mmCIF file of C-alpha atoms and ligand atoms in Angstrom:
data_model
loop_
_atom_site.group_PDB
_atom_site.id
_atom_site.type_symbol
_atom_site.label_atom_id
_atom_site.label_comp_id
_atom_site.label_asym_id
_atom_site.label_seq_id
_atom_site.Cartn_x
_atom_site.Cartn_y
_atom_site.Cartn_z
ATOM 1 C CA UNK A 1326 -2.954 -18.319 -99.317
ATOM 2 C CA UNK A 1327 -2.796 -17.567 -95.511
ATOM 3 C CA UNK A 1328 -0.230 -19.838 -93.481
ATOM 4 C CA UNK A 1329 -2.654 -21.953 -90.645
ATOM 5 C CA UNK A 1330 -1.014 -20.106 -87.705
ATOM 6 C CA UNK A 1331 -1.510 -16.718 -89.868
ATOM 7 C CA UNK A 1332 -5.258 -17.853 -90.315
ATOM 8 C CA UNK A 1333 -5.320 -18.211 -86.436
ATOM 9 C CA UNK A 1334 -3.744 -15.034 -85.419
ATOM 10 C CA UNK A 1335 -5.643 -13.073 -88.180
ATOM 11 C CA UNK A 1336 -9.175 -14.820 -86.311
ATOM 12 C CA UNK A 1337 -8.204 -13.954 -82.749
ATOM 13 C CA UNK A 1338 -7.585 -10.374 -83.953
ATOM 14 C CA UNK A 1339 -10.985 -10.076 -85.134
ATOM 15 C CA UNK A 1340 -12.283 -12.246 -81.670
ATOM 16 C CA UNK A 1341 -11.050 -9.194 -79.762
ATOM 17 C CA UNK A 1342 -12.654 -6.548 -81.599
ATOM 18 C CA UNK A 1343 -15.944 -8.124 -81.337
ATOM 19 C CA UNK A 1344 -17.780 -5.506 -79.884
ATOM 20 C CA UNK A 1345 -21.914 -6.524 -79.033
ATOM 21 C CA UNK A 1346 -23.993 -5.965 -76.079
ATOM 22 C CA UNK A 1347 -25.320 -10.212 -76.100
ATOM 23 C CA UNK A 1348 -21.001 -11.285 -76.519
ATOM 24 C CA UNK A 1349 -18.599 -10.817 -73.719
ATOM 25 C CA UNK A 1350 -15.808 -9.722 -74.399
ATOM 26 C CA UNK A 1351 -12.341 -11.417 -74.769
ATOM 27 C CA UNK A 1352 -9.899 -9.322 -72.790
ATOM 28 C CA UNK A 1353 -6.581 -10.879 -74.021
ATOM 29 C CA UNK A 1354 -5.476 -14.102 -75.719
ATOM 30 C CA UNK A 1355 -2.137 -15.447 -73.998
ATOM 31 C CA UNK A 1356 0.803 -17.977 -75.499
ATOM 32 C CA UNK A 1357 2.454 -19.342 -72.909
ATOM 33 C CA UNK A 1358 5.288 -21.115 -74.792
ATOM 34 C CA UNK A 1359 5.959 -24.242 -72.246
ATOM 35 C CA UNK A 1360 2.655 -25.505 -73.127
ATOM 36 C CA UNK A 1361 0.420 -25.638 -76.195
ATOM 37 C CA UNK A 1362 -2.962 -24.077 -76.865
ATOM 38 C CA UNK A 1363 -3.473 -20.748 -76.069
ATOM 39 C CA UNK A 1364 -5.251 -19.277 -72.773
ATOM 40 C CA UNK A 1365 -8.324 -16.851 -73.980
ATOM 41 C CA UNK A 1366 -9.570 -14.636 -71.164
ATOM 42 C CA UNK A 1367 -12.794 -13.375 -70.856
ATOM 43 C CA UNK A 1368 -14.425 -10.712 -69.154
ATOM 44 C CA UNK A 1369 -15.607 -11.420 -66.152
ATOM 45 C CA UNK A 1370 -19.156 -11.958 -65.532
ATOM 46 C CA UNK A 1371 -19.845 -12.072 -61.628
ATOM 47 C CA UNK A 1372 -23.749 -12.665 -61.806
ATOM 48 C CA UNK A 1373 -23.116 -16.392 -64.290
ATOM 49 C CA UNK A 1374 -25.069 -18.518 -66.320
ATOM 50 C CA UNK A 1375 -28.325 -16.890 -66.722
ATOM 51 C CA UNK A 1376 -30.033 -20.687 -65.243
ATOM 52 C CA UNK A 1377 -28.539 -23.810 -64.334
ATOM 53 C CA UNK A 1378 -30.348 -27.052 -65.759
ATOM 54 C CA UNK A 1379 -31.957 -29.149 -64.855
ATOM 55 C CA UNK A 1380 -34.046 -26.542 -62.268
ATOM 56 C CA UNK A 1381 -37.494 -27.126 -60.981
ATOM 57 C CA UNK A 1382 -37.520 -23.525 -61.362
ATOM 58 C CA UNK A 1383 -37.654 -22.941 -64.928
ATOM 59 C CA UNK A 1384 -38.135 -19.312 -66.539
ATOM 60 C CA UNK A 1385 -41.655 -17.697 -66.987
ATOM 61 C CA UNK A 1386 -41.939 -17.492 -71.039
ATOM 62 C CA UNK A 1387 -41.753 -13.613 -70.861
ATOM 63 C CA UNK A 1388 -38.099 -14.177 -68.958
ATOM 64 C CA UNK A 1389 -37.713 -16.783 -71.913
ATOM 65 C CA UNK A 1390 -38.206 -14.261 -74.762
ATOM 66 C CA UNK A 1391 -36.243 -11.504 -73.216
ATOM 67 C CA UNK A 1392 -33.067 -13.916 -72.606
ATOM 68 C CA UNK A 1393 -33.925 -15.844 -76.226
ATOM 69 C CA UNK A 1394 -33.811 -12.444 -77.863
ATOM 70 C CA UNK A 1395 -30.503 -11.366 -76.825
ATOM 71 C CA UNK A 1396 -29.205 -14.722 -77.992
ATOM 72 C CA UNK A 1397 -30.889 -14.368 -81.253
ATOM 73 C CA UNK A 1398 -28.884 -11.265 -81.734
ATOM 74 C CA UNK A 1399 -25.595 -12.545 -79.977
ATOM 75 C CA UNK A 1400 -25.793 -15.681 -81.936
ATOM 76 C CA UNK A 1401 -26.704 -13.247 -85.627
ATOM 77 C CA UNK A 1402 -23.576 -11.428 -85.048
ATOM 78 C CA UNK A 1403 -21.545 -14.405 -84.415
ATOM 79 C CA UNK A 1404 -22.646 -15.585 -87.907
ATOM 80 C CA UNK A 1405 -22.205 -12.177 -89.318
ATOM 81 C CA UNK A 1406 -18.530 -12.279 -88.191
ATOM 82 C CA UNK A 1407 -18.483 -16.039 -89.803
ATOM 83 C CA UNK A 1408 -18.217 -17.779 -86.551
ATOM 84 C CA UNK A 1409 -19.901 -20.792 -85.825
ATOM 85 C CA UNK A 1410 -20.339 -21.281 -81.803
ATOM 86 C CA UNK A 1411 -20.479 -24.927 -81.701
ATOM 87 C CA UNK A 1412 -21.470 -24.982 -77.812
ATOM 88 C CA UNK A 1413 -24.892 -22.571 -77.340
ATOM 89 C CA UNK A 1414 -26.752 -24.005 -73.867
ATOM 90 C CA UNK A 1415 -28.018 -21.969 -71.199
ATOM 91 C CA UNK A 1416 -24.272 -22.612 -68.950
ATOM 92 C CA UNK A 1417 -22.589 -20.317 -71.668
ATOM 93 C CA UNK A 1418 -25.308 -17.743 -71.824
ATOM 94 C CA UNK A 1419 -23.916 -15.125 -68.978
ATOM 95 C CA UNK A 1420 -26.139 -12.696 -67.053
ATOM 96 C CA UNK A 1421 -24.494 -9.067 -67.577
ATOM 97 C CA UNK A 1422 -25.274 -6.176 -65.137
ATOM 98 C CA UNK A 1423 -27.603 -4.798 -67.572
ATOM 99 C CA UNK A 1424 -29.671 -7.687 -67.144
ATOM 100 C CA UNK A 1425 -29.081 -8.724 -70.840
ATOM 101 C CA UNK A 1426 -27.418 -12.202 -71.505
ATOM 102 C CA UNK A 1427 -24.162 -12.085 -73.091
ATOM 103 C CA UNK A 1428 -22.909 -15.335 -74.993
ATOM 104 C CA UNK A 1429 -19.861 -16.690 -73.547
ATOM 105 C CA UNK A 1430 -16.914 -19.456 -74.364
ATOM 106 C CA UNK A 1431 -16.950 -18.830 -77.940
ATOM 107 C CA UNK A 1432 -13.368 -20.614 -79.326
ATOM 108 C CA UNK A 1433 -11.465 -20.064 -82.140
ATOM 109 C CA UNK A 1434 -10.691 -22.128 -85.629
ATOM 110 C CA UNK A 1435 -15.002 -21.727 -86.032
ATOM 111 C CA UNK A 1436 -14.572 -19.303 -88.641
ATOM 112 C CA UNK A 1437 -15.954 -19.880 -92.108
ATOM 113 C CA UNK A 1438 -15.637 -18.379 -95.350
ATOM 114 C CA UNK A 1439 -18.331 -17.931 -98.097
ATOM 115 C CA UNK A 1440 -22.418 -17.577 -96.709
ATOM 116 C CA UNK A 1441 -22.392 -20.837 -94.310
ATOM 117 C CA UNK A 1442 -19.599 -23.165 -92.784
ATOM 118 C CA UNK A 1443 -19.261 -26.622 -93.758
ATOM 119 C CA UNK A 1444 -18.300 -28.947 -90.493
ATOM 120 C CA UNK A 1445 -17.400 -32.090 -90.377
ATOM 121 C CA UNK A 1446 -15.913 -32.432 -86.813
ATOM 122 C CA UNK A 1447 -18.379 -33.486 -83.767
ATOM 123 C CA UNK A 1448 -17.618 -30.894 -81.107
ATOM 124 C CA UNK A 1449 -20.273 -29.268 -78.203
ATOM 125 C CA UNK A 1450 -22.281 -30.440 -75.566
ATOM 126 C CA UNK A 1451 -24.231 -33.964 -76.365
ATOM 127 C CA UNK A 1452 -27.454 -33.210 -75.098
ATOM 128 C CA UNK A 1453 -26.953 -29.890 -76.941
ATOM 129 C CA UNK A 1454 -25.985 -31.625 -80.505
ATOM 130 C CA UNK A 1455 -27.667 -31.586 -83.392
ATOM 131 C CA UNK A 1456 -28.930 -34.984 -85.532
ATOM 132 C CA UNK A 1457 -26.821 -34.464 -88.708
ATOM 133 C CA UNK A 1458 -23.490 -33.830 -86.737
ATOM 134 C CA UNK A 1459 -24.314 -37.766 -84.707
ATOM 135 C CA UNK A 1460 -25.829 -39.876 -88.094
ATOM 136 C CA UNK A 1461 -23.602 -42.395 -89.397
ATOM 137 C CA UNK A 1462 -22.951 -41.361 -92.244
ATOM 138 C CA UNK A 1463 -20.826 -38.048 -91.598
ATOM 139 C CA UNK A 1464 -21.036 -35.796 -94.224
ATOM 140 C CA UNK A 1465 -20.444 -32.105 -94.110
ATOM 141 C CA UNK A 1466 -23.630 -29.997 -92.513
ATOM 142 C CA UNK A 1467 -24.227 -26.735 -91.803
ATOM 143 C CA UNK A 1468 -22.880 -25.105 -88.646
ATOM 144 C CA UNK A 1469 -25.754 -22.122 -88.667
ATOM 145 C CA UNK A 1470 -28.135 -24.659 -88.507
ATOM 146 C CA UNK A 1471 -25.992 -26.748 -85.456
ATOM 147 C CA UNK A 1472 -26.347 -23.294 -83.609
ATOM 148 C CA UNK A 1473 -30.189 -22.689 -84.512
ATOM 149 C CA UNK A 1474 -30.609 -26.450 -82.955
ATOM 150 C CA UNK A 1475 -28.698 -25.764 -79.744
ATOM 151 C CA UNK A 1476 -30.634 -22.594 -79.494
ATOM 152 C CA UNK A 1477 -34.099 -24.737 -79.549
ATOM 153 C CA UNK A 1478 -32.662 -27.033 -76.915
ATOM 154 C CA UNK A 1479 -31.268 -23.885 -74.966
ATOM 155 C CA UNK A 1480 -35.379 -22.319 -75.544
ATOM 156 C CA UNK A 1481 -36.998 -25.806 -74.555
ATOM 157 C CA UNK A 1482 -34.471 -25.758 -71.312
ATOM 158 C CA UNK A 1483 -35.390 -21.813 -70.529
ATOM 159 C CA UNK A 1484 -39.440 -23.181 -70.236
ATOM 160 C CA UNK A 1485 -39.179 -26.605 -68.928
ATOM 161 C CA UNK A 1486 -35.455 -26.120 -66.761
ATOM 162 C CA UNK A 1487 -34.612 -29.218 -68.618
ATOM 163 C CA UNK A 1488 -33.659 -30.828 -71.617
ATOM 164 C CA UNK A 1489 -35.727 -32.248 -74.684
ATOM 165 C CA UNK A 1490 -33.880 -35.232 -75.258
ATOM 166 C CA UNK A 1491 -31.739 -36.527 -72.437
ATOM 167 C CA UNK A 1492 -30.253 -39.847 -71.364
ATOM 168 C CA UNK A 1493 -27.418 -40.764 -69.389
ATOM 169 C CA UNK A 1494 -25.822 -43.218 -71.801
ATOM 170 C CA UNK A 1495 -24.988 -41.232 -74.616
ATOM 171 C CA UNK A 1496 -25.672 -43.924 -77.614
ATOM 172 C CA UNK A 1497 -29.568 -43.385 -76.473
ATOM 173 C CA UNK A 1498 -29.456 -39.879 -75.916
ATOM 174 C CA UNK A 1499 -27.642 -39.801 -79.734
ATOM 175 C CA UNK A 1500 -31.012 -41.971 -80.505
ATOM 176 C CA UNK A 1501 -33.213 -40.114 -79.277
ATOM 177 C CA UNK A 1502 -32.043 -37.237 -80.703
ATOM 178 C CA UNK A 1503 -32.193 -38.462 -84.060
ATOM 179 C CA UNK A 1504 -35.347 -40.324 -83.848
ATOM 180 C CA UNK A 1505 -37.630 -39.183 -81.214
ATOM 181 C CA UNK A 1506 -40.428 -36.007 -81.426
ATOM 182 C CA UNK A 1507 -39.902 -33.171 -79.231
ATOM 183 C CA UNK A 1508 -42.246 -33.799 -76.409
ATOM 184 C CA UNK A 1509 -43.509 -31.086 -74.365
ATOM 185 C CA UNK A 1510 -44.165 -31.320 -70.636
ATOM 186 C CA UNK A 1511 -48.027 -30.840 -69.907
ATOM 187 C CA UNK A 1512 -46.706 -28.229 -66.869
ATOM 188 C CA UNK A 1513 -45.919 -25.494 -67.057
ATOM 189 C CA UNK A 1514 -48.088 -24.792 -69.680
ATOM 190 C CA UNK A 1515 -46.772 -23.049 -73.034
ATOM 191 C CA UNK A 1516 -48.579 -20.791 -75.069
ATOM 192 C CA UNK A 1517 -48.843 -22.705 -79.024
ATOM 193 C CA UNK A 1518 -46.595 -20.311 -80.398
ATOM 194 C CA UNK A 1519 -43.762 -21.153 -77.886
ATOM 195 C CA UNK A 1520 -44.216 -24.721 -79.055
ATOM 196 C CA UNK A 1521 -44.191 -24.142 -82.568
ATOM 197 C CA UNK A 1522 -41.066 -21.773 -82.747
ATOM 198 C CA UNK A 1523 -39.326 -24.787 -80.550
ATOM 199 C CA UNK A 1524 -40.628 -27.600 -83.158
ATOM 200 C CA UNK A 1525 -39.184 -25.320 -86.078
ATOM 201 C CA UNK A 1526 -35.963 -24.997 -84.597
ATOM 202 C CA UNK A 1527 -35.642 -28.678 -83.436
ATOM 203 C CA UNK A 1528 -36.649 -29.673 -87.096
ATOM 204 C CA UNK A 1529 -34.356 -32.997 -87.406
ATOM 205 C CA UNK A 1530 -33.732 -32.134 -90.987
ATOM 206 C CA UNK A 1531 -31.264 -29.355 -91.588
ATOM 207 C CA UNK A 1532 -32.358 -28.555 -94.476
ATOM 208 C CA UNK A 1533 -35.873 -27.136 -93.534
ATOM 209 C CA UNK A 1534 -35.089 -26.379 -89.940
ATOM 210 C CA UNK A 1535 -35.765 -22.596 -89.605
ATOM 211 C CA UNK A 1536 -32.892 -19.530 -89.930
ATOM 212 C CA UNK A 1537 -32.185 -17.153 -87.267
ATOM 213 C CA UNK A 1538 -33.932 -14.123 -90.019
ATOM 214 C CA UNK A 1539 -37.002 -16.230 -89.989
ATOM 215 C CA UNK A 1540 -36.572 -16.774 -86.169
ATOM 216 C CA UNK A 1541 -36.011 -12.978 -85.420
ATOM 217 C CA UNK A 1542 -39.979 -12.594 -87.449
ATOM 218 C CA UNK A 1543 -41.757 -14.959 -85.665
ATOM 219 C CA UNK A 1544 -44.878 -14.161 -83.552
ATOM 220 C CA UNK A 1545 -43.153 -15.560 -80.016
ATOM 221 C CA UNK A 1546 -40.421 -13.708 -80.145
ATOM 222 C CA UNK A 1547 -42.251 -10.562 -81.683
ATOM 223 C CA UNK A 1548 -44.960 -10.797 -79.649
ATOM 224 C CA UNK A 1549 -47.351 -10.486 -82.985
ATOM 225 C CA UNK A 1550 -44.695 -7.818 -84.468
ATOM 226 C CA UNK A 1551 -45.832 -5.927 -80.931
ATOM 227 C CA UNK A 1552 -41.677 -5.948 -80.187
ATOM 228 C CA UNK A 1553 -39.637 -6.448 -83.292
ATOM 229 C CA UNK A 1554 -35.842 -7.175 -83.266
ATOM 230 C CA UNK A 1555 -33.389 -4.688 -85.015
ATOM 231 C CA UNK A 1556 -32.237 -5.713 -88.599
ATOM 232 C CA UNK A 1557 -28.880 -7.432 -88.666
ATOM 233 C CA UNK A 1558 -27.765 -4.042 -90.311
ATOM 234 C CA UNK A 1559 -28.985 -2.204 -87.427
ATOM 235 C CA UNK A 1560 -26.543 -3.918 -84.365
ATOM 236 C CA UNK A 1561 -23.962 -5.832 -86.511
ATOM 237 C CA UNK A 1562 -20.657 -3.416 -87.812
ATOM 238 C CA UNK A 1563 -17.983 -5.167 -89.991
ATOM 239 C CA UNK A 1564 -14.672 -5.845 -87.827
ATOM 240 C CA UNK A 1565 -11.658 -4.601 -89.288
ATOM 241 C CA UNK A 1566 -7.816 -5.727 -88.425
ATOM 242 C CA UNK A 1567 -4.952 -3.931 -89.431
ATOM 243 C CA UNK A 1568 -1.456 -6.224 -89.870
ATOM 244 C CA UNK A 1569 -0.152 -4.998 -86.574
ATOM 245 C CA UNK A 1570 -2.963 -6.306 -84.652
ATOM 246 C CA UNK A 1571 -3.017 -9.369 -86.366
ATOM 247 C CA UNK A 1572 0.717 -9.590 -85.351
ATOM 248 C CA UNK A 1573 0.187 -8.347 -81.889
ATOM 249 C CA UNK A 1574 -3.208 -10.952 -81.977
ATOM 250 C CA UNK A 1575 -1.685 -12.916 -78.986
ATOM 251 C CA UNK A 1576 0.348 -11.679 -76.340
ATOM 252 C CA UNK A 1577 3.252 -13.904 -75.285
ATOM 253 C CA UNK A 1578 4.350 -14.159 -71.699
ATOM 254 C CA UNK A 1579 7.409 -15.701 -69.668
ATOM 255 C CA UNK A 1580 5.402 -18.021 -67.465
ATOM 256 C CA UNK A 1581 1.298 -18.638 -67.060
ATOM 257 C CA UNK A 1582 1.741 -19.343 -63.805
ATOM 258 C CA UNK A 1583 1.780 -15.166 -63.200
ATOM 259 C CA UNK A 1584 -0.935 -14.168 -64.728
ATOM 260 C CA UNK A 1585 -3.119 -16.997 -63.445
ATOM 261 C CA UNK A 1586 -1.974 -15.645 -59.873
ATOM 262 C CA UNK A 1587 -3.393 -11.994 -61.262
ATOM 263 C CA UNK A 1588 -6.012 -13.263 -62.788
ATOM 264 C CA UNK A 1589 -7.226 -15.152 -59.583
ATOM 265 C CA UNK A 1590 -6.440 -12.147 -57.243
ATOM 266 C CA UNK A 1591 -8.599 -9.785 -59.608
ATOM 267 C CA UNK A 1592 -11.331 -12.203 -59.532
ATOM 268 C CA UNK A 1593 -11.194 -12.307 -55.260
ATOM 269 C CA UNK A 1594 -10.791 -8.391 -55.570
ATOM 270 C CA UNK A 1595 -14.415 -8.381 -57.289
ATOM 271 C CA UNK A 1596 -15.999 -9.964 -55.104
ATOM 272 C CA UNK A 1597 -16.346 -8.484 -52.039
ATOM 273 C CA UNK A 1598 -13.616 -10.420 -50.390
ATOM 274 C CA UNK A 1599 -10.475 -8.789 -50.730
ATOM 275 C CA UNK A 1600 -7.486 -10.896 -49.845
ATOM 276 C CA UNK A 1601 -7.304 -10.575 -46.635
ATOM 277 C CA UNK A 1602 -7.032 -13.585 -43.842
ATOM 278 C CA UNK A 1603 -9.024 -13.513 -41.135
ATOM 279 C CA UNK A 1604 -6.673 -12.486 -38.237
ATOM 280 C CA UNK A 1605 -5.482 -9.666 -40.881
ATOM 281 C CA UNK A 1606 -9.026 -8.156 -41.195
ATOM 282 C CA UNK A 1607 -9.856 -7.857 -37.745
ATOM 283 C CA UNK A 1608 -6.379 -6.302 -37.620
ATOM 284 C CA UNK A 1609 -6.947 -3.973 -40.042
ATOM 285 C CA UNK A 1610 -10.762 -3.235 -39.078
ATOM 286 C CA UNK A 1611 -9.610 -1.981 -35.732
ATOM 287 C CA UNK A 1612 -7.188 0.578 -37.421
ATOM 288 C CA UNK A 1613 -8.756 1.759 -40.295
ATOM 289 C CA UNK A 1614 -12.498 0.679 -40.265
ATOM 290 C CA UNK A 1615 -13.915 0.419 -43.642
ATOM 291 C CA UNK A 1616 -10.960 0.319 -45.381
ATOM 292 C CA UNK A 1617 -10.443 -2.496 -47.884
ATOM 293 C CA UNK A 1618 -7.422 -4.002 -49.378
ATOM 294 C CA UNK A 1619 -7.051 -2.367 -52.593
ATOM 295 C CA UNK A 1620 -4.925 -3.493 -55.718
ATOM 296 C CA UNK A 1621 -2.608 -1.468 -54.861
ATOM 297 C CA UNK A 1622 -1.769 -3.322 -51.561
ATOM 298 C CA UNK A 1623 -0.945 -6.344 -52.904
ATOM 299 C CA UNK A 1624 1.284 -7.415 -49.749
ATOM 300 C CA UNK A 1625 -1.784 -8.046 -47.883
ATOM 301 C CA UNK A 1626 -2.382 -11.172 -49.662
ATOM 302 C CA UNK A 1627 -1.447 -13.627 -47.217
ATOM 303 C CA UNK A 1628 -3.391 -16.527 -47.471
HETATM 304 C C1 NAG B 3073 -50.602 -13.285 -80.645
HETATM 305 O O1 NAG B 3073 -51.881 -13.395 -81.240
HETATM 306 C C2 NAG B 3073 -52.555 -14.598 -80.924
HETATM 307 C C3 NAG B 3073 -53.824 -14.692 -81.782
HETATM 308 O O2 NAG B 3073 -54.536 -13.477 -81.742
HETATM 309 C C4 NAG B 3073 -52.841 -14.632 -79.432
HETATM 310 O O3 NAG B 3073 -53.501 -15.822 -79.068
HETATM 311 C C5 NAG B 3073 -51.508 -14.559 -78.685
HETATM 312 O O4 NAG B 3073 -51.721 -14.480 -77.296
HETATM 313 C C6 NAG B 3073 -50.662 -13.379 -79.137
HETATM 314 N N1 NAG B 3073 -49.325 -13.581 -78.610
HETATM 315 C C7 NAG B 3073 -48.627 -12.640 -77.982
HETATM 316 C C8 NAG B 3073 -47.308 -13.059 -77.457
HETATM 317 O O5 NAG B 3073 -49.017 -11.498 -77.824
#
């Protein structure tokens, strides 16, 4: 059997051939040996979370199913790959510039083997947690179903730009979440199938909640079969690794404190603010108007 670390390396290999229009990308996964854990970085994603919550400016319900579709997919091919996300909510769901959301922050040690994962561990977001992983009586529960939960939160916030159960001490927001109905707002008003797609995937019970297939047929989201969602054949390839790149899985650098530097100096190059200090723009304005500081002109970082 695989060696834990081997196990690791072997998952992050796959994590960076993940290749789906509704999961960004990782770029690189970086060891930096005077600390532990390991850095993952992500493609950027300039636009952000697709809403912030609570909003009084919630999403119309045809926003809703467009940006619940792509997360339906995003989440399928997560599963198809055997990873569990553990942390769905509308903060990880990131706007791309094809106006699709892309599902962010995904970690690693989530994958499963055989049809379903079996958890035991309480990780995520608490409003954003399911019943079975906060009961007292811990037993192992299914982490498709965890996901399918935080997606029905994630759907409720979309409509209502906040959350279904909420408290700010978290033994009554875990008691609430076990014990109390979903309650729906009286505005804005829902159509009925909005609310029962939300009640079947905030089903307390595991067991009978609904499963992303049964999720992908439903009349909300297929607008009465009017817009139906490829099959998971259609948009989810196997992901191969070869030895070498689970070898080569995570790239190990002399100090972190470099490549955060890059990292941070890319990000300020993206935005339309290239590093440049004030005195140095109007400096270099008057010479060469127009002309911005490029990557290659790295001295002009001064700031
Ligand atoms: C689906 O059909 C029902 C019943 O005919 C109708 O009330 C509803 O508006 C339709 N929903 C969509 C999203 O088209």
């Amino acid at each position: 059997n695989m060696q834990p670390l081997e196990r690791v390396y072997r998952e992050i290999a796959i994590l960076k051939k993940l290749d789906h229009r509704n999961v960004v990308k990782l770029v690189e996964v970086l060891d930096d040996p005077d600390e532990d854990g390991l850095h993952m970085a992500f493609e950027l994603m300039t636009k952000g979370p697709v809403m912030e919550v609570p909003t009084d400016d919630p999403l119309t319900e045809d926003q809703a199913r467009f940006y619940f579709r792509d997360v339906v997919l995003g989440t399928e091919y997560l599963h198809y790959h055997k990873i569990i996300h553990r942390d769905i909510k509308p903060s990880n769901l990131l706007l791309g510039d094809d106006g699709h959301v892309k599902i962010a922050d995904f970690g690693v040690s989530n994958e499963f083997e055989g049809a379903d994962a079996l958890l035991s561990s309480t990780a995520g977001t608490p409003a954003f947690m399911a019943p079975e992983m906060i009961s007292e009586q811990q037993q192992g529960f299914s982490g498709k179903a965890l996901d399918v939960w935080a997606m029905g939160v994630t759907l409720f916030c979309f409509v209502f730009g906040e959350c279904p159960f909420y408290d700010e001490y978290v033994v009554s927001l875990h008691n609430k979440i076990k014990n109390d109905p979903v309650e729906f707002p009286e505005t804005p008003q829902v159509s009925s199938e909005l609310k029962d797609l939300i009640t079947k995937m905030l089903d307390k019970n595991p067991a009978t909640r609904i499963l992303i297939p049964e999720i992908k047929l439903h009349p909300w989201v297929t607008e009465n079969s009017s817009n139906p969602l490829p099959l998971e054949e259609e948009h989810c390839t196997a992901v191969e690794v070869t030895d070498e790149e689970v070898q080569n899985s995570v790239k190990l650098i002399p100090s972190l404190s470099a490549v955060i530097l890059v990292k941070s100096m890319l990000r300020k190059r993206s935005f339309s603010n290239p590093f440049e200090c004030q005195g140095r723009r109007a400096e270099r304005s008057m010479s060469a108007p127009g002309d911005r500081c490029s990557g290659d002109h790295l001295s002009c970082c001064c700031c």
